[in-house]
Amino acid sequence: MSGDLQHPDRDPNRRQLLAQQQEPFGAVLSCIDSRVPPELLFDTGLGDLYVMRTGGVTIGPVVTGSVEYGPVTSGTPLVVVLGHQRCGAVKAAYGSIRDGKPLPGNLQAIVTALHPAYEQAARKGGTDPVETMARAQVALTAAGLRSNDDLAPLVKKGALAVVGAYYSLDTGKVEVLDGAPS
Ligand SMILES: [Zn+2]
């Protein structure tokens, strides 16, 4: 938030150390938005994070499999679902669903995946429905991962936390929404 970045783990030594194997401490599912690259937001380097990025942190089988890779194959203990302020994907999906106007081509698949978050936001109301929908999308995605057949057993035995979080473009703050280990 203060801009005091360390830029760790980015030199040739680190590259050499990781050349044969990796052991990232976390997996982050973020948005495609150019302003929310997880490695930069969390000031990490090579070998620190698995990163998946989709429009509006939407998921499907390929993305879910990618999120599961670290926790299931090598015990990665943390998954973060990172939504963000002023998400263009969520905003576009909100307008599309509200107005009954599908988006062109494959973009409609993102709209479809965001439908449950739209419905939750519509039920909640509030002054900023797009913000409410973006937060709902994080919560729904994190809850879905936390309770799926592959990850739920790891969460239950305390080997994995699936955390929902929300990034403010204005301040740089990452707010934890749910799922933090107690
Ligand atoms: Zn976004």
Short mmCIF file of N, CA and C and ligand atoms in Angstrom, two decimals:
data_model
loop_
_atom_site.label_atom_id
_atom_site.label_comp_id
_atom_site.label_asym_id
_atom_site.label_seq_id
_atom_site.Cartn_x
_atom_site.Cartn_y
_atom_site.Cartn_z
N MET A 1 0.82 -1.20 0.00
CA MET A 1 0.00 0.00 0.00
C MET A 1 0.86 1.25 0.00
N SER A 2 2.01 1.20 0.71
CA SER A 2 2.89 2.37 0.80
C SER A 2 3.83 2.47 -0.40
N GLY A 3 3.90 1.40 -1.19
CA GLY A 3 4.81 1.40 -2.33
C GLY A 3 6.21 0.94 -1.97
N ASP A 4 6.40 0.49 -0.73
CA ASP A 4 7.72 0.03 -0.28
C ASP A 4 7.91 -1.45 -0.67
N LEU A 5 8.23 -1.69 -1.94
CA LEU A 5 8.30 -3.05 -2.47
C LEU A 5 9.71 -3.62 -2.37
N GLN A 6 9.79 -4.92 -2.10
CA GLN A 6 11.10 -5.58 -1.94
C GLN A 6 11.55 -6.31 -3.22
N HIS A 7 10.61 -6.59 -4.12
CA HIS A 7 10.92 -7.33 -5.35
C HIS A 7 11.76 -8.59 -5.07
N PRO A 8 11.30 -9.47 -4.21
CA PRO A 8 12.12 -10.63 -3.81
C PRO A 8 12.11 -11.73 -4.86
N ASP A 9 13.06 -12.62 -4.74
CA ASP A 9 13.03 -13.89 -5.49
C ASP A 9 12.99 -13.72 -7.01
N ARG A 10 13.74 -12.75 -7.52
CA ARG A 10 13.68 -12.52 -8.97
C ARG A 10 15.05 -12.57 -9.64
N ASP A 11 16.08 -12.96 -8.90
CA ASP A 11 17.42 -12.92 -9.49
C ASP A 11 17.82 -14.29 -10.07
N PRO A 12 18.95 -14.35 -10.78
CA PRO A 12 19.38 -15.63 -11.38
C PRO A 12 19.59 -16.74 -10.37
N ASN A 13 20.00 -16.39 -9.14
CA ASN A 13 20.16 -17.43 -8.11
C ASN A 13 18.84 -18.12 -7.82
N ARG A 14 17.81 -17.31 -7.70
CA ARG A 14 16.48 -17.86 -7.44
C ARG A 14 16.03 -18.76 -8.60
N ARG A 15 16.30 -18.31 -9.80
CA ARG A 15 15.93 -19.10 -10.98
C ARG A 15 16.62 -20.46 -10.94
N GLN A 16 17.93 -20.43 -10.64
CA GLN A 16 18.71 -21.67 -10.56
C GLN A 16 18.15 -22.61 -9.49
N LEU A 17 17.84 -22.03 -8.34
CA LEU A 17 17.35 -22.80 -7.20
C LEU A 17 16.06 -23.55 -7.56
N LEU A 18 15.26 -22.92 -8.43
CA LEU A 18 13.94 -23.47 -8.77
C LEU A 18 13.94 -24.32 -10.04
N ALA A 19 15.09 -24.38 -10.71
CA ALA A 19 15.11 -24.97 -12.05
C ALA A 19 14.61 -26.41 -12.05
N GLN A 20 14.86 -27.15 -11.00
CA GLN A 20 14.46 -28.56 -10.95
C GLN A 20 13.11 -28.78 -10.29
N GLN A 21 12.77 -27.95 -9.32
CA GLN A 21 11.47 -28.13 -8.66
C GLN A 21 10.99 -26.85 -8.00
N GLN A 22 9.68 -26.81 -7.78
CA GLN A 22 9.06 -25.64 -7.16
C GLN A 22 8.24 -26.05 -5.95
N GLU A 23 8.09 -25.10 -5.04
CA GLU A 23 7.20 -25.33 -3.89
C GLU A 23 6.52 -24.02 -3.49
N PRO A 24 5.63 -23.52 -4.35
CA PRO A 24 4.96 -22.25 -4.06
C PRO A 24 4.17 -22.34 -2.75
N PHE A 25 4.09 -21.21 -2.03
CA PHE A 25 3.35 -21.23 -0.76
C PHE A 25 1.87 -20.91 -0.95
N GLY A 26 1.48 -20.51 -2.15
CA GLY A 26 0.07 -20.18 -2.35
C GLY A 26 -0.33 -20.27 -3.80
N ALA A 27 -1.64 -20.31 -4.01
CA ALA A 27 -2.22 -20.27 -5.35
C ALA A 27 -3.24 -19.13 -5.37
N VAL A 28 -3.15 -18.26 -6.36
CA VAL A 28 -4.07 -17.12 -6.42
C VAL A 28 -4.88 -17.19 -7.70
N LEU A 29 -6.19 -17.15 -7.55
CA LEU A 29 -7.09 -16.99 -8.70
C LEU A 29 -7.52 -15.54 -8.73
N SER A 30 -7.07 -14.83 -9.75
CA SER A 30 -7.34 -13.40 -9.86
C SER A 30 -8.09 -13.12 -11.16
N CYS A 31 -8.35 -11.83 -11.40
CA CYS A 31 -9.01 -11.42 -12.64
C CYS A 31 -7.96 -11.13 -13.71
N ILE A 32 -8.39 -11.11 -14.96
CA ILE A 32 -7.49 -10.76 -16.07
C ILE A 32 -7.11 -9.28 -16.08
N ASP A 33 -7.80 -8.49 -15.29
CA ASP A 33 -7.60 -7.03 -15.26
C ASP A 33 -6.11 -6.68 -15.18
N SER A 34 -5.68 -5.74 -16.02
CA SER A 34 -4.26 -5.38 -16.10
C SER A 34 -3.74 -4.74 -14.82
N ARG A 35 -4.66 -4.36 -13.94
CA ARG A 35 -4.25 -3.66 -12.71
C ARG A 35 -4.12 -4.57 -11.51
N VAL A 36 -4.37 -5.89 -11.70
CA VAL A 36 -4.36 -6.79 -10.54
C VAL A 36 -3.47 -8.02 -10.72
N PRO A 37 -2.24 -7.87 -11.21
CA PRO A 37 -1.36 -9.05 -11.30
C PRO A 37 -0.91 -9.50 -9.90
N PRO A 38 -1.26 -10.71 -9.48
CA PRO A 38 -0.97 -11.13 -8.10
C PRO A 38 0.50 -11.03 -7.71
N GLU A 39 1.40 -11.40 -8.62
CA GLU A 39 2.83 -11.36 -8.25
C GLU A 39 3.27 -9.94 -7.89
N LEU A 40 2.70 -8.96 -8.56
CA LEU A 40 3.08 -7.57 -8.27
C LEU A 40 2.36 -7.05 -7.03
N LEU A 41 1.06 -7.36 -6.91
CA LEU A 41 0.30 -6.88 -5.74
C LEU A 41 0.89 -7.41 -4.44
N PHE A 42 1.27 -8.68 -4.45
CA PHE A 42 1.77 -9.30 -3.22
C PHE A 42 3.30 -9.26 -3.14
N ASP A 43 3.93 -8.59 -4.09
CA ASP A 43 5.39 -8.41 -4.09
C ASP A 43 6.11 -9.76 -3.94
N THR A 44 5.80 -10.67 -4.81
CA THR A 44 6.42 -12.00 -4.79
C THR A 44 7.31 -12.18 -6.02
N GLY A 45 7.98 -13.30 -6.10
CA GLY A 45 8.89 -13.53 -7.22
C GLY A 45 8.72 -14.91 -7.81
N LEU A 46 9.78 -15.40 -8.42
CA LEU A 46 9.76 -16.72 -9.06
C LEU A 46 9.54 -17.80 -8.00
N GLY A 47 8.66 -18.73 -8.32
CA GLY A 47 8.48 -19.89 -7.44
C GLY A 47 7.62 -19.65 -6.22
N ASP A 48 7.04 -18.46 -6.08
CA ASP A 48 6.27 -18.15 -4.87
C ASP A 48 4.78 -18.50 -4.99
N LEU A 49 4.21 -18.28 -6.16
CA LEU A 49 2.76 -18.44 -6.32
C LEU A 49 2.39 -19.19 -7.59
N TYR A 50 1.39 -20.06 -7.47
CA TYR A 50 0.66 -20.47 -8.67
C TYR A 50 -0.35 -19.36 -8.97
N VAL A 51 -0.54 -19.04 -10.23
CA VAL A 51 -1.46 -17.95 -10.55
C VAL A 51 -2.41 -18.36 -11.68
N MET A 52 -3.69 -18.22 -11.42
CA MET A 52 -4.72 -18.40 -12.43
C MET A 52 -5.43 -17.07 -12.59
N ARG A 53 -5.76 -16.69 -13.81
CA ARG A 53 -6.48 -15.43 -14.00
C ARG A 53 -7.58 -15.62 -15.04
N THR A 54 -8.79 -15.25 -14.65
CA THR A 54 -9.93 -15.33 -15.57
C THR A 54 -10.78 -14.07 -15.41
N GLY A 55 -11.57 -13.72 -16.40
CA GLY A 55 -12.46 -12.57 -16.30
C GLY A 55 -13.42 -12.72 -15.14
N GLY A 56 -13.36 -11.79 -14.18
CA GLY A 56 -14.29 -11.81 -13.05
C GLY A 56 -14.11 -12.98 -12.11
N VAL A 57 -12.91 -13.55 -12.05
CA VAL A 57 -12.61 -14.77 -11.27
C VAL A 57 -13.69 -15.85 -11.46
N THR A 58 -14.09 -16.03 -12.71
CA THR A 58 -15.01 -17.11 -13.04
C THR A 58 -14.23 -18.42 -13.14
N ILE A 59 -14.92 -19.52 -12.91
CA ILE A 59 -14.25 -20.81 -13.01
C ILE A 59 -15.05 -21.80 -13.84
N GLY A 60 -14.36 -22.83 -14.28
CA GLY A 60 -14.91 -23.97 -14.99
C GLY A 60 -13.94 -25.11 -14.71
N PRO A 61 -14.18 -26.29 -15.27
CA PRO A 61 -13.34 -27.44 -14.92
C PRO A 61 -11.83 -27.24 -15.13
N VAL A 62 -11.42 -26.61 -16.21
CA VAL A 62 -9.99 -26.44 -16.45
C VAL A 62 -9.36 -25.50 -15.42
N VAL A 63 -10.07 -24.44 -15.09
CA VAL A 63 -9.55 -23.50 -14.09
C VAL A 63 -9.54 -24.15 -12.71
N THR A 64 -10.61 -24.84 -12.38
CA THR A 64 -10.67 -25.51 -11.07
C THR A 64 -9.53 -26.52 -10.95
N GLY A 65 -9.28 -27.27 -12.01
CA GLY A 65 -8.16 -28.22 -11.99
C GLY A 65 -6.84 -27.51 -11.78
N SER A 66 -6.68 -26.36 -12.39
CA SER A 66 -5.45 -25.59 -12.23
C SER A 66 -5.29 -25.09 -10.79
N VAL A 67 -6.39 -24.64 -10.19
CA VAL A 67 -6.34 -24.21 -8.79
C VAL A 67 -5.97 -25.38 -7.89
N GLU A 68 -6.51 -26.56 -8.20
CA GLU A 68 -6.29 -27.74 -7.35
C GLU A 68 -4.88 -28.31 -7.48
N TYR A 69 -4.19 -27.99 -8.55
CA TYR A 69 -2.92 -28.64 -8.83
C TYR A 69 -1.95 -28.60 -7.64
N GLY A 70 -1.71 -27.40 -7.12
CA GLY A 70 -0.76 -27.27 -6.01
C GLY A 70 -1.23 -27.97 -4.74
N PRO A 71 -2.44 -27.63 -4.26
CA PRO A 71 -2.92 -28.26 -3.03
C PRO A 71 -3.00 -29.79 -3.12
N VAL A 72 -3.43 -30.31 -4.27
CA VAL A 72 -3.63 -31.76 -4.37
C VAL A 72 -2.32 -32.51 -4.61
N THR A 73 -1.42 -31.94 -5.43
CA THR A 73 -0.21 -32.70 -5.78
C THR A 73 0.96 -32.44 -4.84
N SER A 74 1.01 -31.26 -4.21
CA SER A 74 2.19 -30.98 -3.38
C SER A 74 1.89 -30.21 -2.11
N GLY A 75 0.63 -30.23 -1.67
CA GLY A 75 0.31 -29.68 -0.35
C GLY A 75 0.39 -28.17 -0.23
N THR A 76 0.23 -27.44 -1.33
CA THR A 76 0.17 -25.98 -1.22
C THR A 76 -0.93 -25.60 -0.23
N PRO A 77 -0.59 -24.83 0.82
CA PRO A 77 -1.55 -24.66 1.92
C PRO A 77 -2.55 -23.52 1.77
N LEU A 78 -2.41 -22.72 0.70
CA LEU A 78 -3.25 -21.52 0.62
C LEU A 78 -3.75 -21.30 -0.80
N VAL A 79 -5.06 -21.08 -0.92
CA VAL A 79 -5.66 -20.62 -2.17
C VAL A 79 -6.34 -19.28 -1.88
N VAL A 80 -6.05 -18.28 -2.69
CA VAL A 80 -6.71 -16.99 -2.55
C VAL A 80 -7.53 -16.70 -3.81
N VAL A 81 -8.80 -16.43 -3.61
CA VAL A 81 -9.65 -15.96 -4.71
C VAL A 81 -9.72 -14.45 -4.58
N LEU A 82 -9.12 -13.75 -5.55
CA LEU A 82 -8.92 -12.31 -5.41
C LEU A 82 -9.78 -11.52 -6.40
N GLY A 83 -10.88 -11.00 -5.89
CA GLY A 83 -11.69 -10.09 -6.70
C GLY A 83 -11.16 -8.68 -6.56
N HIS A 84 -11.75 -7.75 -7.30
CA HIS A 84 -11.24 -6.38 -7.20
C HIS A 84 -12.30 -5.34 -7.54
N GLN A 85 -12.01 -4.12 -7.10
CA GLN A 85 -12.85 -2.95 -7.33
C GLN A 85 -12.96 -2.64 -8.83
N ARG A 86 -14.10 -2.15 -9.24
CA ARG A 86 -14.35 -1.71 -10.63
C ARG A 86 -13.97 -2.77 -11.66
N CYS A 87 -14.45 -3.98 -11.42
CA CYS A 87 -14.14 -5.10 -12.32
C CYS A 87 -14.95 -4.95 -13.62
N GLY A 88 -14.24 -4.80 -14.72
CA GLY A 88 -14.91 -4.61 -16.01
C GLY A 88 -15.73 -5.82 -16.42
N ALA A 89 -15.23 -7.01 -16.12
CA ALA A 89 -15.95 -8.23 -16.47
C ALA A 89 -17.27 -8.32 -15.72
N VAL A 90 -17.22 -8.02 -14.43
CA VAL A 90 -18.44 -8.05 -13.62
C VAL A 90 -19.41 -6.96 -14.08
N LYS A 91 -18.88 -5.79 -14.37
CA LYS A 91 -19.73 -4.68 -14.81
C LYS A 91 -20.43 -5.02 -16.14
N ALA A 92 -19.67 -5.61 -17.07
CA ALA A 92 -20.25 -5.98 -18.36
C ALA A 92 -21.30 -7.07 -18.20
N ALA A 93 -21.01 -8.04 -17.33
CA ALA A 93 -21.97 -9.12 -17.11
C ALA A 93 -23.22 -8.59 -16.42
N TYR A 94 -23.04 -7.69 -15.50
CA TYR A 94 -24.19 -7.09 -14.80
C TYR A 94 -25.14 -6.43 -15.80
N GLY A 95 -24.57 -5.61 -16.69
CA GLY A 95 -25.38 -4.92 -17.69
C GLY A 95 -26.04 -5.89 -18.65
N SER A 96 -25.29 -6.91 -19.04
CA SER A 96 -25.80 -7.89 -19.99
C SER A 96 -27.02 -8.63 -19.43
N ILE A 97 -26.91 -9.06 -18.18
CA ILE A 97 -28.00 -9.83 -17.56
C ILE A 97 -29.19 -8.90 -17.29
N ARG A 98 -28.90 -7.72 -16.75
CA ARG A 98 -29.98 -6.78 -16.42
C ARG A 98 -30.79 -6.42 -17.67
N ASP A 99 -30.09 -6.18 -18.77
CA ASP A 99 -30.76 -5.71 -19.99
C ASP A 99 -31.17 -6.86 -20.93
N GLY A 100 -30.81 -8.09 -20.55
CA GLY A 100 -31.16 -9.22 -21.40
C GLY A 100 -30.45 -9.20 -22.75
N LYS A 101 -29.23 -8.66 -22.77
CA LYS A 101 -28.47 -8.56 -24.02
C LYS A 101 -27.18 -9.38 -23.91
N PRO A 102 -27.14 -10.55 -24.53
CA PRO A 102 -25.95 -11.39 -24.46
C PRO A 102 -24.72 -10.67 -25.02
N LEU A 103 -23.55 -10.97 -24.47
CA LEU A 103 -22.31 -10.42 -25.01
C LEU A 103 -21.87 -11.28 -26.19
N PRO A 104 -21.07 -10.72 -27.10
CA PRO A 104 -20.68 -11.46 -28.31
C PRO A 104 -19.74 -12.64 -28.02
N GLY A 105 -19.90 -13.69 -28.81
CA GLY A 105 -18.96 -14.80 -28.82
C GLY A 105 -18.77 -15.46 -27.47
N ASN A 106 -17.54 -15.82 -27.20
CA ASN A 106 -17.22 -16.54 -25.97
C ASN A 106 -17.34 -15.69 -24.71
N LEU A 107 -17.44 -14.38 -24.87
CA LEU A 107 -17.63 -13.52 -23.69
C LEU A 107 -18.89 -13.92 -22.93
N GLN A 108 -19.86 -14.46 -23.66
CA GLN A 108 -21.11 -14.85 -23.01
C GLN A 108 -20.88 -15.96 -21.97
N ALA A 109 -19.84 -16.77 -22.18
CA ALA A 109 -19.54 -17.82 -21.19
C ALA A 109 -19.18 -17.20 -19.84
N ILE A 110 -18.53 -16.05 -19.86
CA ILE A 110 -18.20 -15.35 -18.61
C ILE A 110 -19.47 -14.82 -17.96
N VAL A 111 -20.36 -14.27 -18.79
CA VAL A 111 -21.64 -13.77 -18.26
C VAL A 111 -22.41 -14.91 -17.59
N THR A 112 -22.47 -16.04 -18.26
CA THR A 112 -23.19 -17.19 -17.70
C THR A 112 -22.59 -17.62 -16.36
N ALA A 113 -21.27 -17.63 -16.30
CA ALA A 113 -20.60 -18.05 -15.07
C ALA A 113 -20.83 -17.05 -13.93
N LEU A 114 -21.11 -15.81 -14.29
CA LEU A 114 -21.33 -14.77 -13.27
C LEU A 114 -22.80 -14.65 -12.85
N HIS A 115 -23.66 -15.46 -13.45
CA HIS A 115 -25.09 -15.34 -13.18
C HIS A 115 -25.46 -15.53 -11.70
N PRO A 116 -24.91 -16.54 -11.03
CA PRO A 116 -25.25 -16.69 -9.60
C PRO A 116 -24.86 -15.47 -8.77
N ALA A 117 -23.74 -14.84 -9.09
CA ALA A 117 -23.32 -13.64 -8.35
C ALA A 117 -24.28 -12.48 -8.63
N TYR A 118 -24.78 -12.41 -9.88
CA TYR A 118 -25.77 -11.38 -10.22
C TYR A 118 -27.02 -11.56 -9.38
N GLU A 119 -27.47 -12.80 -9.30
CA GLU A 119 -28.71 -13.07 -8.55
C GLU A 119 -28.54 -12.73 -7.07
N GLN A 120 -27.37 -13.07 -6.53
CA GLN A 120 -27.11 -12.76 -5.12
C GLN A 120 -27.08 -11.25 -4.90
N ALA A 121 -26.44 -10.54 -5.82
CA ALA A 121 -26.36 -9.07 -5.70
C ALA A 121 -27.75 -8.45 -5.84
N ALA A 122 -28.55 -9.00 -6.74
CA ALA A 122 -29.90 -8.47 -6.94
C ALA A 122 -30.74 -8.64 -5.68
N ARG A 123 -30.54 -9.77 -5.01
CA ARG A 123 -31.27 -10.00 -3.75
C ARG A 123 -30.83 -9.03 -2.67
N LYS A 124 -29.51 -8.77 -2.60
CA LYS A 124 -28.97 -7.91 -1.54
C LYS A 124 -29.29 -6.45 -1.75
N GLY A 125 -29.39 -6.02 -3.01
CA GLY A 125 -29.62 -4.60 -3.27
C GLY A 125 -28.37 -3.78 -2.97
N GLY A 126 -28.53 -2.55 -2.48
CA GLY A 126 -27.38 -1.71 -2.16
C GLY A 126 -27.16 -0.64 -3.23
N THR A 127 -26.29 0.29 -2.91
CA THR A 127 -26.10 1.45 -3.78
C THR A 127 -25.21 1.16 -4.98
N ASP A 128 -24.33 0.17 -4.83
CA ASP A 128 -23.40 -0.14 -5.93
C ASP A 128 -23.51 -1.62 -6.29
N PRO A 129 -24.48 -1.97 -7.14
CA PRO A 129 -24.74 -3.38 -7.42
C PRO A 129 -23.56 -4.11 -8.07
N VAL A 130 -22.73 -3.38 -8.84
CA VAL A 130 -21.59 -4.03 -9.48
C VAL A 130 -20.55 -4.44 -8.42
N GLU A 131 -20.32 -3.56 -7.46
CA GLU A 131 -19.42 -3.87 -6.34
C GLU A 131 -19.96 -5.05 -5.53
N THR A 132 -21.25 -5.01 -5.25
CA THR A 132 -21.88 -6.10 -4.50
C THR A 132 -21.75 -7.41 -5.26
N MET A 133 -21.94 -7.34 -6.57
CA MET A 133 -21.83 -8.55 -7.41
C MET A 133 -20.39 -9.06 -7.44
N ALA A 134 -19.42 -8.17 -7.51
CA ALA A 134 -18.01 -8.59 -7.54
C ALA A 134 -17.62 -9.30 -6.24
N ARG A 135 -18.11 -8.76 -5.13
CA ARG A 135 -17.82 -9.39 -3.84
C ARG A 135 -18.55 -10.73 -3.73
N ALA A 136 -19.78 -10.77 -4.23
CA ALA A 136 -20.53 -12.03 -4.21
C ALA A 136 -19.83 -13.10 -5.04
N GLN A 137 -19.27 -12.69 -6.17
CA GLN A 137 -18.56 -13.63 -7.03
C GLN A 137 -17.36 -14.25 -6.31
N VAL A 138 -16.63 -13.42 -5.56
CA VAL A 138 -15.49 -13.94 -4.79
C VAL A 138 -15.99 -14.97 -3.77
N ALA A 139 -17.04 -14.59 -3.04
CA ALA A 139 -17.54 -15.49 -1.99
C ALA A 139 -18.05 -16.80 -2.57
N LEU A 140 -18.78 -16.72 -3.67
CA LEU A 140 -19.32 -17.94 -4.29
C LEU A 140 -18.21 -18.82 -4.83
N THR A 141 -17.22 -18.21 -5.48
CA THR A 141 -16.12 -18.99 -6.05
C THR A 141 -15.30 -19.65 -4.95
N ALA A 142 -14.98 -18.89 -3.90
CA ALA A 142 -14.21 -19.45 -2.79
C ALA A 142 -14.99 -20.57 -2.10
N ALA A 143 -16.28 -20.35 -1.88
CA ALA A 143 -17.10 -21.38 -1.22
C ALA A 143 -17.18 -22.64 -2.06
N GLY A 144 -17.29 -22.46 -3.38
CA GLY A 144 -17.35 -23.62 -4.27
C GLY A 144 -16.07 -24.43 -4.24
N LEU A 145 -14.93 -23.75 -4.24
CA LEU A 145 -13.65 -24.46 -4.17
C LEU A 145 -13.48 -25.15 -2.82
N ARG A 146 -13.85 -24.43 -1.75
CA ARG A 146 -13.67 -24.94 -0.39
C ARG A 146 -14.46 -26.21 -0.16
N SER A 147 -15.57 -26.35 -0.85
CA SER A 147 -16.46 -27.47 -0.57
C SER A 147 -16.44 -28.53 -1.66
N ASN A 148 -15.56 -28.40 -2.66
CA ASN A 148 -15.59 -29.42 -3.71
C ASN A 148 -14.92 -30.73 -3.26
N ASP A 149 -15.16 -31.80 -3.99
CA ASP A 149 -14.74 -33.13 -3.53
C ASP A 149 -13.24 -33.25 -3.31
N ASP A 150 -12.45 -32.50 -4.08
CA ASP A 150 -11.00 -32.64 -4.00
C ASP A 150 -10.39 -31.78 -2.90
N LEU A 151 -10.93 -30.58 -2.71
CA LEU A 151 -10.33 -29.66 -1.76
C LEU A 151 -10.95 -29.73 -0.36
N ALA A 152 -12.23 -30.08 -0.27
CA ALA A 152 -12.90 -30.11 1.03
C ALA A 152 -12.17 -30.98 2.07
N PRO A 153 -11.68 -32.16 1.69
CA PRO A 153 -10.97 -32.97 2.69
C PRO A 153 -9.72 -32.28 3.22
N LEU A 154 -9.02 -31.54 2.35
CA LEU A 154 -7.81 -30.82 2.77
C LEU A 154 -8.17 -29.67 3.72
N VAL A 155 -9.27 -28.97 3.40
CA VAL A 155 -9.72 -27.88 4.25
C VAL A 155 -10.14 -28.43 5.62
N LYS A 156 -10.84 -29.56 5.58
CA LYS A 156 -11.36 -30.14 6.82
C LYS A 156 -10.25 -30.53 7.79
N LYS A 157 -9.14 -31.04 7.24
CA LYS A 157 -8.06 -31.44 8.15
C LYS A 157 -7.06 -30.32 8.43
N GLY A 158 -7.38 -29.12 7.97
CA GLY A 158 -6.54 -27.97 8.30
C GLY A 158 -5.29 -27.83 7.45
N ALA A 159 -5.22 -28.58 6.35
CA ALA A 159 -4.04 -28.52 5.48
C ALA A 159 -4.16 -27.45 4.41
N LEU A 160 -5.34 -26.87 4.27
CA LEU A 160 -5.57 -25.89 3.21
C LEU A 160 -6.58 -24.84 3.68
N ALA A 161 -6.27 -23.57 3.38
CA ALA A 161 -7.26 -22.50 3.56
C ALA A 161 -7.60 -21.94 2.18
N VAL A 162 -8.90 -21.76 1.94
CA VAL A 162 -9.35 -21.09 0.71
C VAL A 162 -9.94 -19.74 1.13
N VAL A 163 -9.21 -18.69 0.81
CA VAL A 163 -9.54 -17.36 1.31
C VAL A 163 -10.14 -16.51 0.19
N GLY A 164 -11.26 -15.88 0.47
CA GLY A 164 -11.82 -14.89 -0.45
C GLY A 164 -11.28 -13.52 -0.09
N ALA A 165 -10.84 -12.75 -1.09
CA ALA A 165 -10.24 -11.44 -0.81
C ALA A 165 -10.63 -10.44 -1.89
N TYR A 166 -10.48 -9.17 -1.57
CA TYR A 166 -10.95 -8.11 -2.46
C TYR A 166 -9.92 -6.98 -2.47
N TYR A 167 -9.49 -6.63 -3.68
CA TYR A 167 -8.42 -5.64 -3.83
C TYR A 167 -8.99 -4.28 -4.21
N SER A 168 -8.56 -3.27 -3.50
CA SER A 168 -8.98 -1.90 -3.81
C SER A 168 -7.99 -1.25 -4.78
N LEU A 169 -8.47 -0.87 -5.95
CA LEU A 169 -7.61 -0.17 -6.90
C LEU A 169 -7.19 1.19 -6.34
N ASP A 170 -8.06 1.79 -5.54
CA ASP A 170 -7.78 3.13 -5.01
C ASP A 170 -6.65 3.14 -3.99
N THR A 171 -6.65 2.13 -3.09
CA THR A 171 -5.71 2.18 -1.96
C THR A 171 -4.62 1.12 -2.02
N GLY A 172 -4.82 0.07 -2.83
CA GLY A 172 -3.86 -1.03 -2.84
C GLY A 172 -4.09 -2.04 -1.73
N LYS A 173 -5.15 -1.82 -0.94
CA LYS A 173 -5.42 -2.73 0.18
C LYS A 173 -6.11 -4.00 -0.30
N VAL A 174 -5.68 -5.14 0.25
CA VAL A 174 -6.36 -6.40 0.02
C VAL A 174 -7.14 -6.75 1.29
N GLU A 175 -8.45 -6.77 1.15
CA GLU A 175 -9.35 -7.04 2.27
C GLU A 175 -9.72 -8.52 2.25
N VAL A 176 -9.52 -9.19 3.38
CA VAL A 176 -9.93 -10.59 3.47
C VAL A 176 -11.43 -10.65 3.73
N LEU A 177 -12.14 -11.37 2.87
CA LEU A 177 -13.60 -11.45 3.02
C LEU A 177 -14.02 -12.66 3.84
N ASP A 178 -13.41 -13.80 3.55
CA ASP A 178 -13.80 -15.00 4.29
C ASP A 178 -12.75 -16.10 4.12
N GLY A 179 -12.84 -17.10 4.97
CA GLY A 179 -12.02 -18.29 4.80
C GLY A 179 -10.64 -18.24 5.42
N ALA A 180 -10.30 -17.14 6.11
CA ALA A 180 -8.97 -17.06 6.74
C ALA A 180 -8.89 -18.06 7.88
N PRO A 181 -7.75 -18.76 8.01
CA PRO A 181 -7.61 -19.69 9.12
C PRO A 181 -7.65 -18.94 10.45
N SER A 182 -8.29 -19.54 11.45
CA SER A 182 -8.41 -18.84 12.74
C SER A 182 -7.17 -19.04 13.59
ZN ZN B 1 -11.86 -7.79 -13.14
#
